[in-house]
Coordinates of C-alpha atoms and ligand atoms in Angstrom, one line a residue:
M1387 CA 5.0 -10.1 21.5
T1388 CA 8.6 -10.5 22.4
S1389 CA 11.8 -9.4 20.7
S1390 CA 11.6 -12.7 18.7
A1391 CA 9.2 -11.0 16.4
E1392 CA 9.6 -11.9 12.7
W1393 CA 11.3 -9.5 10.4
W1394 CA 8.0 -8.8 8.6
Q1395 CA 6.5 -7.7 11.8
R1396 CA 9.2 -5.3 12.8
G1397 CA 10.1 -4.1 9.3
V1398 CA 9.0 -1.6 6.8
I1399 CA 8.1 -2.8 3.3
Y1400 CA 8.9 -0.6 0.2
Q1401 CA 7.1 -1.3 -3.0
I1402 CA 9.2 -1.0 -6.2
Y1403 CA 7.5 -0.8 -9.6
P1404 CA 10.5 -2.0 -11.5
R1405 CA 9.6 -0.4 -14.8
S1406 CA 9.8 3.0 -13.1
F1407 CA 12.6 2.7 -10.5
Q1408 CA 15.9 2.9 -12.4
D1409 CA 16.8 2.1 -16.0
S1410 CA 20.4 0.9 -16.6
D1411 CA 20.4 0.2 -20.3
G1412 CA 18.8 3.3 -21.8
D1413 CA 15.6 1.6 -23.2
G1414 CA 13.5 3.9 -21.0
I1415 CA 12.2 1.1 -18.8
G1416 CA 13.6 0.3 -15.3
D1417 CA 15.3 -3.0 -14.8
L1418 CA 17.0 -5.2 -12.2
Q1419 CA 20.5 -3.8 -12.7
G1420 CA 19.0 -0.4 -12.2
T1421 CA 17.3 -1.5 -9.0
I1422 CA 20.6 -3.0 -7.7
A1423 CA 22.3 0.3 -8.3
R1424 CA 19.7 2.0 -6.0
L1425 CA 19.9 -0.5 -3.1
D1426 CA 22.2 1.8 -1.2
Y1427 CA 19.6 4.5 -1.3
L1428 CA 17.0 2.1 0.2
A1429 CA 19.5 1.1 2.9
W1430 CA 20.1 4.8 3.6
L1431 CA 16.3 5.3 3.8
G1432 CA 16.2 2.4 6.3
V1433 CA 13.5 0.1 4.9
D1434 CA 13.7 -3.6 5.7
A1435 CA 12.2 -5.2 2.6
I1436 CA 11.5 -4.5 -1.0
W1437 CA 8.5 -5.9 -2.9
L1438 CA 9.0 -5.9 -6.6
S1439 CA 5.9 -5.8 -8.9
P1440 CA 6.1 -8.7 -11.4
V1441 CA 9.4 -9.1 -13.3
Y1442 CA 8.5 -12.4 -15.0
P1443 CA 8.4 -12.9 -18.8
S1444 CA 5.2 -11.2 -19.9
P1445 CA 3.7 -9.7 -23.1
M1446 CA 3.0 -6.7 -20.8
A1447 CA -0.6 -6.4 -21.7
D1448 CA -1.0 -5.5 -18.0
F1449 CA 2.7 -4.6 -17.4
G1450 CA 3.7 -7.9 -15.9
Y1451 CA 0.5 -8.9 -14.3
D1452 CA 0.1 -11.2 -17.3
I1453 CA 2.8 -13.8 -16.8
S1454 CA 3.9 -16.1 -19.6
D1455 CA 6.5 -18.0 -17.5
Y1456 CA 6.5 -18.1 -13.7
T1457 CA 10.1 -19.3 -13.3
S1458 CA 12.1 -16.8 -15.3
I1459 CA 12.8 -13.1 -15.8
D1460 CA 11.6 -10.9 -18.6
P1461 CA 14.5 -9.7 -20.8
V1462 CA 13.3 -6.1 -20.4
F1463 CA 14.2 -6.4 -16.7
G1464 CA 17.3 -8.6 -17.1
T1465 CA 18.1 -12.3 -16.5
L1466 CA 17.7 -14.9 -13.8
S1467 CA 21.3 -14.2 -12.8
D1468 CA 20.6 -10.5 -12.5
F1469 CA 17.8 -11.5 -10.2
D1470 CA 20.0 -13.8 -8.1
R1471 CA 22.5 -10.9 -7.8
L1472 CA 19.7 -8.6 -6.7
V1473 CA 18.7 -11.0 -4.0
A1474 CA 22.3 -11.4 -2.8
E1475 CA 23.0 -7.6 -2.9
A1476 CA 19.8 -6.8 -1.1
H1477 CA 20.5 -9.4 1.6
R1478 CA 24.0 -8.1 2.0
R1479 CA 22.4 -4.8 3.0
G1480 CA 19.9 -6.3 5.3
L1481 CA 17.0 -5.9 2.8
N1482 CA 14.6 -8.8 2.2
V1483 CA 13.1 -9.4 -1.2
I1484 CA 9.4 -10.0 -1.8
M1485 CA 8.2 -11.1 -5.2
D1486 CA 4.8 -10.6 -6.7
L1487 CA 2.9 -13.8 -7.5
V1488 CA -0.1 -13.7 -9.9
P1489 CA -1.9 -17.0 -9.5
N1490 CA -5.4 -15.9 -10.5
H1491 CA -4.6 -15.7 -14.2
T1492 CA -1.8 -16.2 -16.7
S1493 CA -1.0 -14.4 -19.9
D1494 CA -3.0 -15.7 -22.9
R1495 CA 0.5 -16.5 -24.3
H1496 CA 1.5 -18.8 -21.5
P1497 CA 2.2 -22.3 -22.9
W1498 CA -0.5 -23.6 -20.4
F1499 CA -3.2 -21.5 -22.0
L1500 CA -1.9 -22.0 -25.6
E1501 CA -2.2 -25.8 -25.0
S1502 CA -5.6 -25.3 -23.2
R1503 CA -7.1 -23.5 -26.1
T1504 CA -5.9 -26.0 -28.8
A1505 CA -9.0 -28.2 -28.4
R1506 CA -11.8 -29.1 -26.0
G1507 CA -10.0 -32.4 -25.3
S1508 CA -6.6 -30.9 -24.7
A1509 CA -4.6 -32.1 -21.7
K1510 CA -4.7 -28.6 -20.2
R1511 CA -8.2 -27.7 -21.2
D1512 CA -9.4 -27.8 -17.6
W1513 CA -6.5 -25.6 -16.3
Y1514 CA -8.7 -22.6 -17.3
V1515 CA -12.3 -21.8 -16.9
W1516 CA -14.1 -22.8 -20.2
R1517 CA -17.9 -22.8 -20.6
D1518 CA -20.4 -23.3 -23.4
P1519 CA -22.4 -20.2 -24.6
G1520 CA -25.4 -19.2 -22.6
P1521 CA -28.9 -20.6 -23.5
E1522 CA -29.5 -17.8 -26.1
G1523 CA -25.9 -17.9 -27.4
G1524 CA -23.5 -15.3 -26.1
P1525 CA -21.6 -15.3 -22.9
P1526 CA -22.3 -18.1 -20.3
N1527 CA -23.5 -15.6 -17.7
N1528 CA -23.4 -11.9 -16.7
W1529 CA -20.0 -11.7 -15.0
L1530 CA -18.0 -8.5 -15.8
S1531 CA -14.3 -7.9 -16.3
E1532 CA -12.7 -5.6 -13.7
F1533 CA -11.3 -3.7 -16.7
G1534 CA -14.6 -3.2 -18.5
G1535 CA -16.9 -5.3 -20.6
S1536 CA -17.9 -9.0 -20.3
A1537 CA -15.6 -11.3 -18.4
W1538 CA -16.1 -14.0 -21.1
E1539 CA -14.1 -14.2 -24.3
H1540 CA -15.4 -16.3 -27.2
D1541 CA -13.0 -18.8 -28.7
P1542 CA -14.3 -19.4 -32.3
A1543 CA -12.2 -22.5 -32.8
S1544 CA -14.0 -24.5 -30.0
G1545 CA -17.2 -22.5 -29.8
Q1546 CA -16.6 -22.1 -26.0
Y1547 CA -15.9 -19.0 -23.8
Y1548 CA -13.1 -18.6 -21.3
Y1549 CA -13.3 -16.5 -18.2
H1550 CA -11.1 -13.5 -17.5
A1551 CA -11.6 -11.4 -14.4
F1552 CA -9.3 -8.8 -15.9
L1553 CA -8.2 -8.4 -19.5
K1554 CA -9.0 -11.0 -22.2
E1555 CA -5.2 -11.4 -22.3
Q1556 CA -5.4 -12.6 -18.7
P1557 CA -7.4 -15.9 -18.7
D1558 CA -8.3 -17.1 -15.2
L1559 CA -6.7 -20.3 -14.1
N1560 CA -9.2 -23.0 -12.9
W1561 CA -8.4 -23.3 -9.2
R1562 CA -10.8 -26.3 -8.9
N1563 CA -8.2 -28.3 -10.8
P1564 CA -5.6 -30.0 -8.6
E1565 CA -2.9 -29.9 -11.3
V1566 CA -3.1 -26.1 -11.1
H1567 CA -2.4 -26.3 -7.4
A1568 CA 0.6 -28.5 -7.9
A1569 CA 2.0 -26.3 -10.6
M1570 CA 1.8 -23.1 -8.5
R1571 CA 3.3 -24.9 -5.4
Q1572 CA 6.3 -25.6 -7.6
V1573 CA 6.5 -22.0 -8.5
L1574 CA 6.6 -21.0 -4.9
G1575 CA 9.3 -23.5 -4.1
F1576 CA 11.4 -22.5 -7.1
W1577 CA 11.7 -18.9 -5.8
F1578 CA 12.0 -19.7 -2.1
A1579 CA 14.9 -22.0 -2.9
R1580 CA 16.6 -19.1 -4.7
G1581 CA 16.4 -17.0 -1.5
V1582 CA 13.2 -15.0 -2.0
D1583 CA 11.8 -14.0 1.4
G1584 CA 8.1 -13.8 0.5
F1585 CA 5.4 -13.1 -1.9
R1586 CA 2.8 -10.5 -2.4
I1587 CA 0.0 -12.5 -3.9
D1588 CA -2.2 -10.7 -6.5
V1589 CA -6.0 -10.7 -6.0
V1590 CA -6.1 -13.6 -3.6
H1591 CA -9.8 -13.2 -3.0
Q1592 CA -10.6 -13.7 -6.7
L1593 CA -9.0 -17.1 -7.2
V1594 CA -12.2 -19.1 -7.2
E1595 CA -15.6 -18.6 -8.8
D1596 CA -19.0 -20.1 -8.1
A1597 CA -19.1 -23.8 -9.1
T1598 CA -22.5 -23.4 -10.8
F1599 CA -21.7 -20.1 -12.5
R1600 CA -24.7 -18.2 -11.2
D1601 CA -25.3 -14.6 -12.4
N1602 CA -24.1 -11.8 -10.1
P1603 CA -27.0 -9.6 -8.8
P1604 CA -27.1 -5.9 -9.7
N1605 CA -25.6 -3.5 -7.2
P1606 CA -28.3 -1.2 -6.0
D1607 CA -25.7 1.4 -4.7
F1608 CA -23.8 1.6 -8.0
Q1609 CA -22.7 5.2 -8.7
P1610 CA -21.6 6.6 -12.0
G1611 CA -17.8 7.1 -11.9
E1612 CA -17.2 3.8 -10.2
P1613 CA -15.4 1.1 -12.2
P1614 CA -18.1 -0.4 -14.6
S1615 CA -17.6 -3.9 -13.0
H1616 CA -19.1 -2.5 -9.8
A1617 CA -22.5 -2.4 -11.5
L1618 CA -22.9 -6.0 -10.2
L1619 CA -22.4 -7.3 -6.6
R1620 CA -19.5 -9.8 -7.1
V1621 CA -21.0 -12.4 -4.7
H1622 CA -20.3 -15.3 -7.1
T1623 CA -16.9 -14.2 -8.3
I1624 CA -14.9 -13.1 -5.3
D1625 CA -14.3 -14.3 -1.7
Q1626 CA -15.5 -17.8 -2.2
P1627 CA -14.9 -20.2 0.8
E1628 CA -12.7 -22.6 -1.2
V1629 CA -10.0 -20.0 -1.5
H1630 CA -8.9 -20.6 2.1
D1631 CA -7.8 -24.2 1.3
I1632 CA -5.5 -22.9 -1.5
I1633 CA -3.9 -20.4 0.8
A1634 CA -3.3 -23.0 3.5
E1635 CA -1.4 -25.1 0.9
W1636 CA 0.8 -22.1 0.0
R1637 CA 1.3 -21.4 3.7
R1638 CA 2.6 -25.0 4.2
V1639 CA 5.1 -24.4 1.5
A1640 CA 6.3 -21.1 3.0
D1641 CA 6.5 -22.7 6.5
R1642 CA 8.6 -25.5 5.1
F1643 CA 11.2 -23.0 4.1
G1644 CA 10.8 -20.8 7.2
G1645 CA 11.1 -17.1 7.8
R1646 CA 9.1 -16.3 4.6
V1647 CA 6.1 -14.0 4.4
L1648 CA 2.9 -14.3 2.5
I1649 CA 1.1 -11.0 1.8
G1650 CA -2.3 -11.0 0.2
E1651 CA -3.6 -8.3 -2.1
I1652 CA -7.2 -8.4 -0.9
H1653 CA -9.8 -5.7 -1.5
L1654 CA -12.6 -6.6 0.9
P1655 CA -14.4 -4.9 3.9
I1656 CA -12.5 -5.4 7.2
N1657 CA -14.8 -8.1 8.5
R1658 CA -14.2 -10.2 5.4
L1659 CA -10.5 -9.3 5.1
V1660 CA -9.5 -10.7 8.5
A1661 CA -10.8 -14.2 7.5
Y1662 CA -7.6 -14.4 5.3
Y1663 CA -5.4 -14.8 8.3
G1664 CA -6.8 -18.3 8.2
V1665 CA -8.0 -20.8 10.7
E1666 CA -5.6 -20.7 13.6
L1667 CA -3.6 -18.0 11.7
G1668 CA -2.6 -20.7 9.1
G1669 CA -3.3 -18.4 6.2
I1670 CA -1.9 -15.2 4.8
H1671 CA 0.5 -13.5 7.3
L1672 CA -0.4 -10.0 6.1
P1673 CA -3.7 -9.6 4.3
F1674 CA -3.1 -6.1 2.9
N1675 CA -5.1 -3.5 4.7
F1676 CA -5.9 -0.8 2.1
N1677 CA -8.3 1.2 4.2
L1678 CA -6.0 4.3 4.5
I1679 CA -6.3 4.6 0.8
G1680 CA -10.0 5.1 0.4
T1681 CA -10.8 6.9 3.7
R1682 CA -11.8 10.5 4.3
W1683 CA -8.9 12.3 5.8
S1684 CA -10.1 13.5 9.2
A1685 CA -9.2 12.7 12.8
E1686 CA -12.6 11.2 13.4
T1687 CA -12.8 8.9 10.4
L1688 CA -9.2 7.7 11.0
R1689 CA -9.8 7.2 14.7
N1690 CA -12.9 5.0 13.9
L1691 CA -11.0 3.2 11.1
V1692 CA -8.1 2.2 13.4
S1693 CA -10.4 1.2 16.2
S1694 CA -12.6 -1.0 14.0
Y1695 CA -9.5 -2.6 12.3
E1696 CA -7.9 -3.3 15.7
A1697 CA -11.1 -4.7 17.0
A1698 CA -11.6 -7.0 14.0
L1699 CA -8.2 -8.7 14.2
P1700 CA -8.3 -12.3 15.3
P1701 CA -6.2 -13.0 18.4
G1702 CA -2.5 -13.0 17.5
A1703 CA -3.0 -11.7 14.0
W1704 CA -0.5 -9.1 12.9
P1705 CA -1.9 -5.8 11.6
N1706 CA -0.6 -3.9 8.6
W1707 CA -1.2 -0.6 6.8
V1708 CA -0.7 0.4 3.1
L1709 CA -0.6 4.1 2.1
G1710 CA -0.1 3.8 -1.7
S1711 CA 0.3 1.3 -4.5
H1712 CA 0.6 1.2 -8.3
D1713 CA -3.2 0.9 -8.6
F1714 CA -4.3 4.1 -6.8
P1715 CA -3.7 7.9 -6.9
R1716 CA -0.7 8.9 -4.9
I1717 CA -1.2 10.0 -1.3
A1718 CA 0.2 13.6 -2.0
S1719 CA -2.4 14.0 -4.7
R1720 CA -5.2 12.6 -2.6
I1721 CA -4.7 14.7 0.5
G1722 CA -2.2 17.4 -0.5
N1723 CA 1.5 17.9 0.3
R1724 CA 1.1 19.2 3.8
A1725 CA -1.1 16.3 4.9
A1726 CA 1.2 13.8 3.2
R1727 CA 3.7 14.5 6.0
L1728 CA 1.0 13.7 8.6
A1729 CA 0.3 10.5 6.6
A1730 CA 3.9 9.5 6.8
V1731 CA 3.8 9.8 10.6
L1732 CA 0.6 7.8 10.8
L1733 CA 1.8 5.0 8.5
L1734 CA 5.0 4.6 10.5
T1735 CA 3.6 4.8 14.0
L1736 CA 0.4 2.8 13.8
R1737 CA 0.5 -0.7 15.1
G1738 CA 1.3 -3.1 12.2
T1739 CA 3.7 -3.5 9.3
P1740 CA 3.8 -0.4 7.1
T1741 CA 4.0 -0.7 3.3
M1742 CA 5.1 2.3 1.4
Y1743 CA 5.1 3.0 -2.3
Y1744 CA 8.2 4.2 -4.1
G1745 CA 8.3 7.9 -4.5
D1746 CA 5.8 8.6 -1.8
E1747 CA 8.8 9.3 0.4
L1748 CA 9.5 12.3 -1.9
G1749 CA 5.9 13.5 -1.7
M1750 CA 5.6 12.6 -5.4
S1751 CA 2.3 13.6 -7.0
D1752 CA 0.3 12.0 -9.8
V1753 CA 1.5 13.0 -13.2
A1754 CA -1.0 14.1 -15.8
I1755 CA -0.7 11.7 -18.8
P1756 CA -1.5 13.2 -22.2
P1757 CA -3.8 10.9 -24.2
Q1758 CA -1.0 9.9 -26.6
S1759 CA 1.1 8.7 -23.7
V1760 CA -1.5 6.5 -22.0
R1761 CA -0.2 3.0 -21.3
D1762 CA -2.5 1.5 -18.8
P1763 CA -5.0 -1.0 -20.4
F1764 CA -7.7 0.0 -17.8
E1765 CA -7.6 3.6 -19.1
R1766 CA -7.6 2.4 -22.7
N1767 CA -10.6 0.2 -22.1
V1768 CA -12.6 2.7 -20.0
P1769 CA -11.2 6.1 -21.2
G1770 CA -11.7 9.5 -19.6
Q1771 CA -13.3 8.3 -16.4
G1772 CA -10.3 8.6 -14.1
M1773 CA -9.6 4.8 -14.1
G1774 CA -6.1 5.1 -15.4
R1775 CA -3.2 4.1 -13.1
D1776 CA -0.4 5.6 -15.2
P1777 CA -0.3 8.9 -13.2
A1778 CA 0.9 7.0 -10.1
R1779 CA 3.4 4.8 -12.0
T1780 CA 5.7 7.5 -13.4
P1781 CA 9.5 7.2 -13.1
M1782 CA 11.3 7.9 -9.9
P1783 CA 13.1 11.3 -10.0
W1784 CA 16.6 10.8 -8.7
S1785 CA 18.2 14.1 -9.6
D1786 CA 17.6 17.2 -11.8
E1787 CA 19.5 15.6 -14.7
T1788 CA 17.6 14.8 -17.9
S1789 CA 14.7 12.5 -17.1
G1790 CA 15.5 12.8 -13.4
G1791 CA 18.5 10.5 -13.8
F1792 CA 16.0 7.6 -14.3
T1793 CA 17.1 6.8 -17.9
K1794 CA 19.4 8.1 -20.6
G1795 CA 16.7 7.1 -23.1
M1796 CA 13.1 8.0 -23.6
P1797 CA 11.2 7.2 -20.4
W1798 CA 8.2 4.8 -20.9
L1799 CA 6.0 7.3 -19.0
P1800 CA 6.6 11.0 -18.6
L1801 CA 8.2 12.3 -15.4
G1802 CA 6.6 14.9 -13.1
D1803 CA 8.5 18.0 -12.0
Y1804 CA 11.7 16.2 -11.3
R1805 CA 13.7 19.5 -11.2
H1806 CA 12.0 20.5 -8.0
C1807 CA 11.2 17.0 -6.6
N1808 CA 14.0 14.6 -6.6
V1809 CA 16.1 12.4 -4.3
K1810 CA 19.3 14.4 -4.6
L1811 CA 17.7 17.7 -3.7
Q1812 CA 15.7 16.3 -0.8
A1813 CA 18.6 14.3 0.6
Q1814 CA 20.4 17.7 1.1
D1815 CA 17.5 19.2 2.9
P1816 CA 16.8 18.0 6.5
D1817 CA 13.4 19.6 6.4
S1818 CA 12.3 17.5 3.3
I1819 CA 9.6 14.8 3.5
L1820 CA 12.4 12.4 2.5
W1821 CA 14.2 13.1 5.7
L1822 CA 11.0 12.9 7.7
Y1823 CA 10.5 9.4 6.3
R1824 CA 14.1 8.5 7.1
R1825 CA 13.8 9.9 10.7
L1826 CA 10.5 8.0 11.2
I1827 CA 12.0 4.7 10.0
A1828 CA 15.1 5.2 12.2
L1829 CA 12.9 6.0 15.2
R1830 CA 10.8 2.9 14.6
R1831 CA 14.0 0.9 14.6
T1832 CA 15.3 2.3 17.9
E1833 CA 11.9 2.3 19.7
P1834 CA 10.4 -1.2 19.8
A1835 CA 7.3 0.5 21.2
L1836 CA 6.6 1.9 17.7
S1837 CA 7.1 -1.4 15.9
L1838 CA 5.9 -4.0 18.4
G1839 CA 4.1 -2.0 21.1
S1840 CA 0.4 -2.2 21.9
Y1841 CA -2.1 0.4 20.5
E1842 CA -4.1 2.5 22.9
P1843 CA -6.4 5.3 21.6
L1844 CA -6.0 8.5 23.6
G1845 CA -9.0 10.9 23.6
L1846 CA -7.0 14.1 24.1
D1847 CA -8.6 16.5 21.7
P1848 CA -11.4 15.9 19.1
E1849 CA -9.4 17.6 16.4
C1850 CA -6.4 15.5 17.0
L1851 CA -5.9 11.8 16.4
A1852 CA -3.8 10.6 19.4
Y1853 CA -2.7 7.2 20.5
A1854 CA -0.1 5.6 22.7
R1855 CA 2.2 2.7 21.9
R1856 CA 3.5 0.7 24.8
Y1857 CA 6.2 -1.9 25.1
D1858 CA 8.2 -3.1 28.0
G1859 CA 7.6 -0.2 30.2
R1860 CA 8.2 2.4 27.5
R1861 CA 5.2 4.5 26.4
I1862 CA 5.2 6.7 23.3
A1863 CA 2.4 9.0 22.4
V1864 CA 1.6 10.2 18.8
V1865 CA -0.6 13.3 18.4
L1866 CA -1.7 14.4 14.9
N1867 CA -3.4 17.7 14.5
F1868 CA -5.9 17.6 11.6
S1869 CA -7.3 21.1 12.2
E1870 CA -6.3 24.5 10.9
E1871 CA -5.5 25.9 14.3
P1872 CA -2.7 25.1 16.8
R1873 CA -4.0 22.8 19.5
R1874 CA -2.9 22.8 23.1
V1875 CA -3.1 19.2 24.2
A1876 CA -2.7 17.9 27.7
L1877 CA -1.0 14.6 27.8
P1878 CA -2.6 11.7 29.8
D1879 CA -2.9 12.4 33.5
D1880 CA -0.4 9.7 34.5
A1881 CA 2.3 11.1 32.3
R1882 CA 4.5 13.7 34.1
H1883 CA 6.2 14.8 31.0
G1884 CA 6.2 14.4 27.2
H1885 CA 9.5 14.5 25.5
V1886 CA 9.3 15.2 21.8
L1887 CA 11.1 12.6 19.8
L1888 CA 10.0 13.8 16.4
S1889 CA 7.8 16.4 14.8
S1890 CA 6.6 16.3 11.2
R1891 CA 7.1 20.0 10.8
E1892 CA 10.1 21.8 9.3
G1893 CA 12.3 23.9 11.4
S1894 CA 13.4 23.6 15.1
P1895 CA 11.6 21.0 17.2
P1896 CA 8.7 22.0 19.4
D1897 CA 9.0 22.2 23.2
S1898 CA 8.5 19.2 25.4
G1899 CA 6.2 19.3 28.4
R1900 CA 3.0 18.1 30.1
I1901 CA 1.0 20.3 27.8
V1902 CA 2.2 20.4 24.2
T1903 CA 1.2 22.7 21.4
V1904 CA 0.7 20.9 18.1
Q1905 CA 0.6 23.2 15.0
P1906 CA -1.9 22.8 12.1
A1907 CA -1.1 19.6 10.1
E1908 CA 1.6 18.8 12.5
A1909 CA 2.2 15.4 14.1
Q1910 CA 4.4 14.8 17.2
V1911 CA 5.8 11.7 18.6
L1912 CA 6.5 11.9 22.3
A1913 CA 8.1 9.7 24.9
L1914 CA 5.9 9.8 28.0
E1915 CA 7.8 9.9 31.2
Ligands
TEU2499 O1 -5.1 -5.4 -8.9 C1 -6.3 -5.9 -8.5 C2 -7.5 -5.0 -8.5 O2 -8.5 -5.3 -7.9 C3 -7.4 -3.8 -9.3 O3 -8.4 -4.0 -10.3 C4 -7.6 -2.6 -8.6 O4 -8.7 -2.7 -7.8 C5 -7.7 -1.5 -9.5 O5 -6.5 -1.5 -10.3 C6 -7.8 -0.2 -8.8 O6 -7.8 0.8 -9.8 C7 -4.1 -6.3 -9.1 C8 -2.8 -5.6 -9.5 O7 -2.4 -4.8 -8.4 C9 -3.1 -4.7 -10.7 O8 -2.0 -3.9 -11.0 C10 -3.4 -5.7 -11.8 O9 -3.8 -5.0 -13.0 C11 -4.6 -6.7 -11.4 O10 -4.4 -7.2 -10.2 C12 -4.6 -7.8 -12.4 O11 -3.6 -8.7 -12.2

């Protein structure tokens, strides 16, 4: 890899959940003008690109993941000219803009679906997945919705059912219909032409279903507490081979514009995930690697995870790591505040593009949502089982003003302890996790070994995860102590000296040397000389 690497290989991606980032008009919901007002903060933090969760017109049954118009902006977020301004203002600061594309399903209010459901013979009938009832009446087969219950909704007018992998308000498009392909290619072109730098594509692995609609088999390993849809093995509803042709089409559109990135939201085991890079890497540039999210937090599991991911990558494929998203509990709540600092170092020093989730740079925790404030349809459909995603979607705390400076109105979700955890406070404290993120991102920028270098595991100490990154003669070691004791670690034999570039701990930096002492839950980044 040379210095001609693409921006999405060198850079850090920052996910914004626009409803919760910054409100500008006092309706309690974040918007595009609010986001524009916070771009200086993101430039200060040092990230390279923002990915916005959906801002298209939507009835908001799934908070924007139910789109009713792919080429406009929902009034709650602003206007198309606000969006153009956001792109221009972001670009002026060296920030690229990634939109969210949701091609698996539309809203049930999208004109395409409204037309589709008018009659069996309607021109757009086949744009969606319609089926007659099963042999005994009832749903055509046993497929389940990710958000609980059957994946089939009965339409009394025509007597048929339509398929929805998510809510009934999110009917699945029929990706076996070429007209659907053409329509979505136009959507990509519309935004690329407006200067959008890439797309994060929602549930790419779920676009196509089995052509003969076979039942999914039961999952013998199903455990109570898992999402109800996991009671079946989704062999006929996800990861169907036809999906790769659709992706290749999108890739051709992206390549025609140049310099654009396609990111895939894909929840699959590593061996299946890597297929989404496509034949001869003609697929998704970055199939999201969510494995840090579910993994046990220990040196050994992480060591094995990184090795197996690195080993599975096709030649030339660019890796990536995701630490949080709007669908999962926040990292600080999963592993604790102390370990969250280690996680920051890990995310920003592993080989591959890091994606961080807004607020994680403050060590934001999940916020308990009282029953009357629940907004997430997943929690409403499957209540009380910890499925809800609201706790990780609460407004960004900017200061200790009312509602953390997020809004002058009533915030759409409650805020956490914004008086003690906010941007303003942490920006004044060089020991804060916010500064740790900022220092890490800056270091990544000045040290190409960290962004572009090779990955070499170092077996220095069983309690520590340690690896080297090497680029152009420069070698940087990263040592993360997962134990409760200080560890004295000897650097590799061929290194005369380790010079500490960064420590995750508060206070004065540790000593450099051939043998370094790494404190409990500390991570050090060292230049090997
Ligand atoms: O999520 C897809 C997905 O698989 C989710 O069901 C995820 O596994 C779950 O939320 C974990 O709790 C995407 C979006 O990221 C999500 O916000 C949308 O609700 C969903 O697609 C439907 O568009």
